[in-house]
Coordinates of C-alpha atoms in Angstrom, one line a residue:
M1 CA 5.4 -25.7 28.6
P2 CA 2.5 -25.2 26.0
F3 CA 1.7 -21.6 24.9
D4 CA -1.2 -20.1 26.9
K5 CA -2.6 -18.2 24.0
T6 CA -5.4 -16.6 26.1
N7 CA -3.3 -15.0 28.9
D8 CA 0.2 -15.3 28.3
R9 CA 2.1 -12.4 26.5
S10 CA 5.4 -12.9 28.1
I11 CA 7.0 -15.3 25.1
F12 CA 6.7 -12.1 22.8
T13 CA 8.2 -9.7 25.2
Q14 CA 10.9 -12.3 26.0
R15 CA 11.8 -13.4 22.5
E16 CA 10.4 -11.2 20.0
S17 CA 12.6 -8.3 19.0
D18 CA 11.8 -4.9 20.1
A19 CA 11.4 -3.9 16.5
R20 CA 7.7 -5.1 16.7
S21 CA 5.3 -2.4 16.2
Y22 CA 1.5 -3.1 15.6
C23 CA 1.2 -5.7 18.5
R24 CA 2.0 -2.7 20.8
G25 CA -1.0 -0.7 19.9
F26 CA -3.2 -3.9 19.3
D27 CA -2.6 -6.0 22.4
A28 CA -4.5 -9.0 21.7
V29 CA -3.6 -12.6 20.8
F30 CA -5.4 -13.0 17.2
T31 CA -6.3 -16.5 16.2
H32 CA -8.6 -16.6 13.2
A33 CA -10.1 -14.1 10.7
R34 CA -12.9 -14.2 8.1
G35 CA -13.6 -11.4 5.5
S36 CA -13.3 -8.1 7.4
E37 CA -13.4 -9.6 11.0
L38 CA -10.7 -10.6 13.3
F39 CA -11.0 -12.8 16.5
D40 CA -8.7 -13.0 19.3
A41 CA -8.0 -15.9 21.9
D42 CA -10.7 -14.8 24.2
G43 CA -13.4 -14.8 21.5
K44 CA -13.7 -11.2 21.0
R45 CA -14.6 -9.9 17.5
Y46 CA -12.8 -7.1 15.8
I47 CA -13.7 -5.2 12.7
D48 CA -10.6 -4.9 10.6
F49 CA -10.0 -1.4 9.3
L50 CA -6.2 -1.9 8.8
A51 CA -6.1 -5.0 6.4
G52 CA -2.6 -5.7 6.7
C53 CA -1.6 -2.0 5.7
S54 CA -3.7 -2.7 2.5
S55 CA -2.4 -6.1 2.1
L56 CA -5.7 -7.8 2.5
N57 CA -8.0 -5.6 0.1
Y58 CA -10.1 -8.8 -0.6
G59 CA -10.4 -9.5 3.1
H60 CA -9.1 -12.5 5.1
N61 CA -9.4 -16.0 4.0
D62 CA -11.3 -15.3 0.6
P63 CA -13.1 -18.7 0.0
D64 CA -12.3 -18.9 -3.5
M65 CA -8.6 -18.1 -3.1
K66 CA -8.5 -20.5 -0.2
Q67 CA -10.0 -23.4 -2.1
A68 CA -7.7 -22.7 -5.0
L69 CA -4.7 -22.9 -2.7
V70 CA -5.9 -26.1 -1.0
D71 CA -6.6 -27.9 -4.3
H72 CA -3.1 -26.9 -5.5
L73 CA -1.6 -28.1 -2.3
M74 CA -3.4 -31.4 -2.3
G75 CA -2.5 -31.8 -5.9
D76 CA 1.1 -31.9 -5.2
K77 CA 1.8 -28.8 -7.3
L78 CA 5.0 -27.0 -7.0
G79 CA 5.4 -25.0 -3.7
H80 CA 8.7 -23.5 -4.7
A81 CA 10.2 -22.9 -8.0
L82 CA 12.8 -20.2 -8.2
D83 CA 12.0 -18.6 -11.5
F84 CA 11.4 -21.8 -13.4
H85 CA 8.6 -21.8 -15.9
T86 CA 5.6 -23.5 -14.3
D87 CA 2.0 -23.7 -15.3
T88 CA 0.9 -21.8 -12.3
K89 CA 3.1 -18.8 -13.3
G90 CA 1.9 -19.1 -16.9
A91 CA -1.8 -19.0 -16.0
F92 CA -1.2 -15.9 -13.9
L93 CA 0.7 -14.1 -16.5
E94 CA -2.0 -14.8 -19.0
V95 CA -4.6 -13.4 -16.8
F96 CA -2.7 -10.4 -15.8
Q97 CA -2.1 -9.8 -19.5
D98 CA -5.7 -10.3 -20.6
L99 CA -7.7 -8.7 -17.7
I100 CA -5.1 -6.1 -16.5
L101 CA -2.6 -5.0 -18.8
R102 CA -4.4 -5.0 -22.3
P103 CA -7.5 -3.5 -21.2
R104 CA -5.4 -0.5 -20.0
D105 CA -3.3 -0.5 -23.4
M106 CA -0.2 -1.2 -21.0
D107 CA 2.8 -3.1 -22.7
H108 CA 4.7 -3.7 -19.5
K109 CA 6.6 -6.6 -18.8
L110 CA 6.5 -8.4 -15.4
M111 CA 9.8 -8.9 -13.4
F112 CA 9.6 -11.1 -10.4
I113 CA 11.7 -10.0 -7.4
G114 CA 11.8 -10.7 -3.9
P115 CA 8.3 -10.8 -2.1
T116 CA 8.3 -7.5 -0.5
G117 CA 7.4 -4.0 -1.6
A118 CA 10.9 -2.7 -0.6
N119 CA 12.5 -5.2 -3.0
A120 CA 10.2 -4.0 -5.8
V121 CA 11.4 -0.3 -5.3
E122 CA 15.1 -1.5 -5.0
A123 CA 14.6 -3.2 -8.3
A124 CA 12.9 -0.3 -9.8
M125 CA 15.7 2.2 -8.9
K126 CA 18.4 -0.3 -10.3
I127 CA 16.5 -0.6 -13.5
A128 CA 16.3 3.1 -13.9
R129 CA 19.9 3.7 -13.1
K130 CA 21.2 1.1 -15.5
S131 CA 18.8 2.1 -18.3
T132 CA 19.8 5.7 -18.1
G133 CA 23.4 5.5 -17.0
R134 CA 22.6 8.2 -14.2
Q135 CA 22.6 7.7 -10.3
N136 CA 20.2 10.2 -8.9
I137 CA 16.7 9.5 -8.0
I138 CA 13.9 12.1 -7.3
A139 CA 11.5 11.4 -4.7
F140 CA 9.2 13.4 -2.8
T141 CA 8.6 15.0 0.8
N142 CA 6.5 12.5 2.9
G143 CA 7.1 9.7 0.5
F144 CA 7.4 6.2 1.9
H145 CA 9.2 3.5 -0.1
G146 CA 10.4 1.0 2.2
V147 CA 13.2 0.7 4.7
T148 CA 15.9 -1.3 3.0
M149 CA 18.9 0.9 2.3
G150 CA 18.1 1.9 -1.3
A151 CA 14.4 2.3 -0.7
L152 CA 15.0 4.2 2.4
A153 CA 17.1 6.8 0.7
A154 CA 13.8 7.6 -1.0
T155 CA 11.7 7.4 2.2
G156 CA 11.1 10.9 4.0
N157 CA 10.5 9.8 7.3
G158 CA 13.3 10.7 9.6
Y159 CA 12.6 8.2 12.2
H160 CA 13.0 5.3 9.7
R161 CA 15.9 6.9 8.1
G162 CA 17.5 7.2 11.4
G163 CA 17.4 3.3 11.7
A164 CA 19.8 2.9 8.9
G165 CA 23.0 3.7 10.9
M166 CA 24.5 5.6 8.1
M167 CA 23.3 8.3 5.5
P168 CA 21.2 6.9 2.6
Q169 CA 22.6 8.1 -0.7
G170 CA 21.5 8.7 -4.3
V171 CA 18.1 10.6 -3.9
T172 CA 17.2 14.2 -4.2
R173 CA 13.9 15.1 -2.4
M174 CA 11.5 17.7 -3.9
P175 CA 8.1 19.1 -2.4
F176 CA 5.0 17.1 -3.1
D177 CA 1.9 18.6 -4.4
N178 CA 0.7 21.2 -2.0
Y179 CA 3.6 20.6 0.4
A180 CA 4.6 24.3 0.4
D181 CA 1.9 26.7 0.4
G182 CA 2.0 29.0 -2.9
V183 CA 4.8 26.6 -4.4
D184 CA 3.9 25.0 -7.8
S185 CA 6.1 21.9 -7.2
V186 CA 6.1 20.9 -10.8
A187 CA 7.5 24.2 -12.1
L188 CA 10.0 24.3 -9.2
L189 CA 11.1 20.9 -10.2
D190 CA 11.5 21.8 -13.8
Q191 CA 13.3 25.0 -13.0
M192 CA 15.9 23.3 -11.0
L193 CA 16.6 20.6 -13.4
S194 CA 16.8 23.0 -16.3
D195 CA 19.1 25.3 -14.3
A196 CA 22.8 24.1 -14.8
S197 CA 23.3 25.6 -11.3
G198 CA 20.2 24.2 -9.9
G199 CA 22.2 21.8 -7.7
V200 CA 20.2 18.7 -8.7
D201 CA 22.0 15.9 -10.7
A202 CA 20.2 14.8 -13.9
P203 CA 18.0 12.0 -12.6
A204 CA 17.8 8.5 -13.6
A205 CA 14.2 8.5 -12.7
I206 CA 11.3 10.5 -10.8
M207 CA 9.5 8.3 -8.3
M208 CA 6.3 9.0 -6.6
E209 CA 3.0 7.6 -4.8
T210 CA -0.2 9.1 -6.3
V211 CA -1.4 8.9 -2.6
Q212 CA 1.3 8.7 0.1
G213 CA -0.1 6.2 2.5
E214 CA 2.4 6.2 5.3
G215 CA 3.1 10.0 4.7
G216 CA -0.7 10.9 5.7
L217 CA -2.8 10.2 2.7
N218 CA -1.6 13.1 0.9
A219 CA -3.3 12.8 -2.6
A220 CA -1.6 14.1 -5.7
S221 CA -3.8 15.8 -8.2
P222 CA -3.9 14.5 -11.7
E223 CA -2.5 17.7 -12.7
F224 CA 0.4 17.2 -10.5
V225 CA 1.0 13.5 -11.8
R226 CA 0.7 14.7 -15.3
G227 CA 3.2 17.6 -14.7
V228 CA 5.6 15.1 -12.9
E229 CA 5.6 12.7 -15.8
A230 CA 6.2 15.5 -18.3
V231 CA 9.2 16.8 -16.3
A232 CA 10.5 13.3 -16.3
R233 CA 10.1 13.0 -20.1
K234 CA 11.7 16.5 -20.7
H235 CA 14.8 15.7 -18.8
G236 CA 15.3 12.1 -19.9
A237 CA 14.2 10.5 -16.5
L238 CA 12.1 7.4 -16.1
F239 CA 8.7 7.8 -14.5
I240 CA 8.0 5.4 -11.6
V241 CA 4.8 5.2 -9.7
D242 CA 5.1 3.1 -6.4
D243 CA 1.5 1.7 -6.4
I244 CA 2.3 -0.7 -3.6
Q245 CA -0.3 0.5 -1.0
A246 CA -2.4 2.5 -3.5
G247 CA -2.9 -0.1 -6.1
C248 CA -5.1 -3.2 -6.5
G249 CA -8.2 -1.2 -6.3
R250 CA -7.5 0.8 -3.0
T251 CA -8.1 4.2 -4.7
G252 CA -11.1 2.9 -6.8
T253 CA -9.4 1.5 -9.8
F254 CA -6.9 -1.3 -10.2
F255 CA -3.9 1.1 -10.7
S256 CA -4.0 4.4 -8.8
F257 CA -3.1 6.4 -11.9
E258 CA -5.4 4.8 -14.3
E259 CA -7.6 7.8 -14.9
M260 CA -4.9 10.5 -14.8
G261 CA -3.7 10.2 -18.4
V262 CA -0.2 9.0 -17.7
T263 CA 1.8 5.8 -18.6
P264 CA 4.6 5.1 -16.0
D265 CA 7.9 3.5 -17.2
I266 CA 7.9 1.5 -14.0
V267 CA 5.2 0.4 -11.6
T268 CA 6.0 -1.3 -8.4
M269 CA 3.3 -3.5 -6.5
A270 CA 3.2 -5.6 -3.7
K271 CA 0.9 -5.8 -0.6
S272 CA -2.6 -6.9 -2.3
V273 CA -1.2 -8.2 -5.5
S274 CA -1.3 -11.8 -4.2
G275 CA -4.9 -11.3 -3.4
M276 CA -4.7 -13.1 0.0
G277 CA -2.0 -11.6 1.8
L278 CA 0.7 -14.1 0.6
P279 CA 4.2 -12.5 0.1
M280 CA 4.4 -11.3 -3.6
A281 CA 5.8 -8.2 -5.2
L282 CA 5.9 -7.0 -9.0
V283 CA 7.9 -4.7 -11.0
L284 CA 6.1 -3.7 -14.2
V285 CA 8.5 -2.2 -16.6
R286 CA 8.1 -1.1 -20.2
P287 CA 10.1 -3.3 -22.7
E288 CA 12.6 -0.8 -23.6
H289 CA 13.7 -0.4 -20.1
D290 CA 13.9 -4.1 -19.5
V291 CA 17.5 -4.1 -19.2
M292 CA 18.6 -6.4 -16.2
G293 CA 20.5 -9.3 -17.2
P294 CA 19.7 -12.9 -16.0
A295 CA 19.6 -13.1 -12.3
E296 CA 21.2 -9.4 -12.1
H297 CA 18.4 -8.6 -9.7
N298 CA 17.5 -11.9 -8.1
G299 CA 16.2 -13.9 -4.8
T300 CA 15.6 -17.2 -3.6
F301 CA 11.7 -16.3 -3.5
R302 CA 11.4 -14.3 -6.7
G303 CA 7.9 -15.5 -7.7
N304 CA 5.8 -17.0 -5.0
T305 CA 4.2 -20.1 -6.7
H306 CA 1.1 -20.1 -4.1
A307 CA 0.7 -16.3 -4.7
F308 CA 0.6 -16.7 -8.4
L309 CA -2.4 -19.0 -7.8
T310 CA -4.4 -16.6 -5.5
A311 CA -3.4 -13.6 -7.5
K312 CA -4.7 -15.2 -10.6
T313 CA -8.1 -16.1 -8.6
A314 CA -8.4 -12.5 -7.3
I315 CA -8.1 -10.9 -10.8
E316 CA -10.5 -13.3 -12.3
K317 CA -13.0 -12.8 -9.4
F318 CA -12.9 -9.1 -9.0
W319 CA -11.5 -7.4 -12.2
A320 CA -12.9 -9.5 -15.1
D321 CA -15.6 -6.8 -15.6
N322 CA -16.4 -3.4 -14.0
V323 CA -18.9 -4.5 -11.4
F324 CA -16.4 -4.6 -8.4
Q325 CA -15.0 -1.2 -9.4
R326 CA -18.7 0.3 -9.4
Q327 CA -19.0 -1.2 -5.9
L328 CA -15.8 0.6 -4.8
A329 CA -17.1 4.1 -5.9
D330 CA -20.4 3.5 -4.0
K331 CA -18.3 2.5 -0.9
A332 CA -16.2 5.5 -1.1
V333 CA -19.2 7.7 -0.8
V334 CA -20.1 6.1 2.4
L335 CA -16.6 6.6 3.6
T336 CA -16.4 10.1 2.8
T337 CA -19.6 10.9 4.4
A338 CA -18.5 9.2 7.6
L339 CA -15.3 10.9 7.8
S340 CA -16.7 14.2 7.1
E341 CA -18.8 13.7 10.3
V342 CA -15.6 13.0 12.3
A343 CA -13.8 16.2 10.7
E344 CA -16.7 18.4 11.7
M345 CA -16.0 17.6 15.6
F346 CA -12.5 19.1 15.5
D347 CA -11.5 22.6 14.6
G348 CA -9.2 22.6 11.7
A349 CA -9.6 18.8 10.9
F350 CA -10.0 17.9 7.3
L351 CA -10.3 14.8 5.0
K352 CA -7.4 13.2 3.0
G353 CA -6.8 10.5 0.3
R354 CA -9.2 9.2 -2.1
G355 CA -11.4 6.2 -2.9
L356 CA -11.1 3.7 -0.1
M357 CA -7.7 5.2 1.0
Q358 CA -9.3 8.0 3.1
G359 CA -8.7 9.5 6.6
V360 CA -9.1 12.4 8.7
D361 CA -6.3 14.8 9.8
V362 CA -7.5 15.5 13.4
G363 CA -4.5 18.0 14.2
T364 CA -2.4 16.0 16.6
G365 CA -1.0 12.7 16.9
E366 CA -2.0 12.3 20.4
R367 CA -5.6 13.0 19.5
A368 CA -5.7 10.4 16.6
S369 CA -4.0 7.7 18.7
E370 CA -6.6 8.4 21.6
I371 CA -9.2 8.0 18.9
C372 CA -7.8 4.7 17.6
G373 CA -7.1 3.6 21.1
L374 CA -10.9 3.9 21.9
C375 CA -11.8 2.2 18.7
F376 CA -9.8 -0.9 19.4
G377 CA -11.5 -1.1 22.9
K378 CA -14.8 -1.1 21.1
G379 CA -13.6 -3.8 18.6
L380 CA -12.3 -1.9 15.7
V381 CA -8.6 -2.3 14.5
I382 CA -7.5 1.2 12.9
E383 CA -4.3 3.0 12.8
T384 CA -2.7 6.4 12.3
S385 CA -0.4 7.9 9.8
G386 CA 1.3 11.2 8.7
N387 CA 4.3 12.9 9.6
E388 CA 3.1 13.3 13.2
D389 CA 0.9 10.4 13.2
Q390 CA -2.1 12.8 13.2
V391 CA -4.3 11.3 10.5
V392 CA -6.9 8.5 11.3
K393 CA -6.5 6.4 8.4
V394 CA -9.1 3.8 7.2
L395 CA -7.9 1.0 5.0
A396 CA -10.8 -1.6 5.3
P397 CA -10.9 -4.6 3.0
L398 CA -12.7 -3.5 -0.2
T399 CA -14.9 -6.3 0.1
T400 CA -16.3 -5.4 3.4
P401 CA -20.1 -5.9 3.6
D402 CA -22.1 -2.8 3.8
A403 CA -23.5 -3.4 7.3
I404 CA -20.0 -4.3 8.8
F405 CA -18.6 -1.2 7.2
R406 CA -21.1 1.1 8.6
E407 CA -20.7 -0.8 12.0
G408 CA -17.0 0.1 11.9
L409 CA -17.6 3.8 10.9
D410 CA -20.1 4.0 13.7
I411 CA -17.4 2.9 16.1
L412 CA -15.1 5.6 14.6
I413 CA -17.6 8.4 15.0
Q414 CA -18.3 7.3 18.5
S415 CA -14.9 7.2 19.6
A416 CA -14.1 10.4 18.1
R417 CA -17.1 11.9 19.8
E418 CA -15.9 10.7 23.1
V419 CA -12.4 12.4 22.6
K420 CA -14.2 15.6 21.7
A421 CA -16.3 15.4 24.9
S422 CA -13.4 14.7 27.0
E423 CA -11.3 17.6 25.5
A424 CA -14.4 19.9 26.2
A425 CA -14.6 18.7 29.7
G426 CA -10.9 19.3 30.2
Q427 CA -10.9 23.0 29.1

């Protein structure tokens, strides 16, 4: 029997694993998308403030990337190439070198691994351990680095860690910036590593997100990031920045750490690095730490040929000059202004994040979920994050037109206002 895409949800509940998640909160059958808009089988339009968890920073079906991909397919170019040399990979490497690495004075080499962010984290941890001969990795409270076993050890979320079925090993967790009131987290980290009885094994690496996406949009200060790098250098550890969600312009610059005065030994990237939502992940590693032997970390899909093409197109289109970056700064002001209005509605609510990776901590997960549920009913796809899902989190495509961006923010403000009114009426 043909699938009735308009009314029938039974195939999903019958045949899709209970591990499915986003579809539970966004109960629609989506059929097509353009830019920052989604459309379901009933023809309803939604504004997308989720963007594939920042996998679609340039929106859905960018016309230039789409055309490049169509031309590639129609020209019988390679669709899969393991890690062969190809003209498509070579063109991507040249553009990434010329427009991303060299202007930022970065000498990193690119390691193509499996197509997920978790795989990039796994590879980064393996590189650090092999390069230093040490095993311990230091990660931070509320960090999220993936749910494969190695990456999961560095992930703070207890729910996800519980899914492992065993105790993840090899990671020491330390407090993130401003995690504990009155505690200088950098000084504490340095003191514990300097003390032979501090109980923390000498680390192979210290790994962090500059903005903790799933952890609740906790934004590290530049001083904290520089301090963590300094501690890593002092104690012979590699400094790893996980830029999987915060990179590719999400925080206002291509890399989230660009204006902080640091040079990570390793940078992990995925999500929007392909430009179009195609699976692709990268590990950027400084040459002296490029220690993995041939195929020592491998995968059948290391290097997505189609993603090389769309990634190259995205970089040429958006990062050849600073016009796009200036637009991001302007849009971030609009976002901050709107979120401030939401925060003013609830006692104790406050803004979190930076750039176009911002949200509002509204106090409870129940309230945040109610706001997001009302948003969805009004045609806005937006999610929560944080240790108790208490943060309403905006991850709109960076290319969202101003009118659509403001329309979505208006829906958010209206939904928050309705929740506030409902709470007041219930008192």
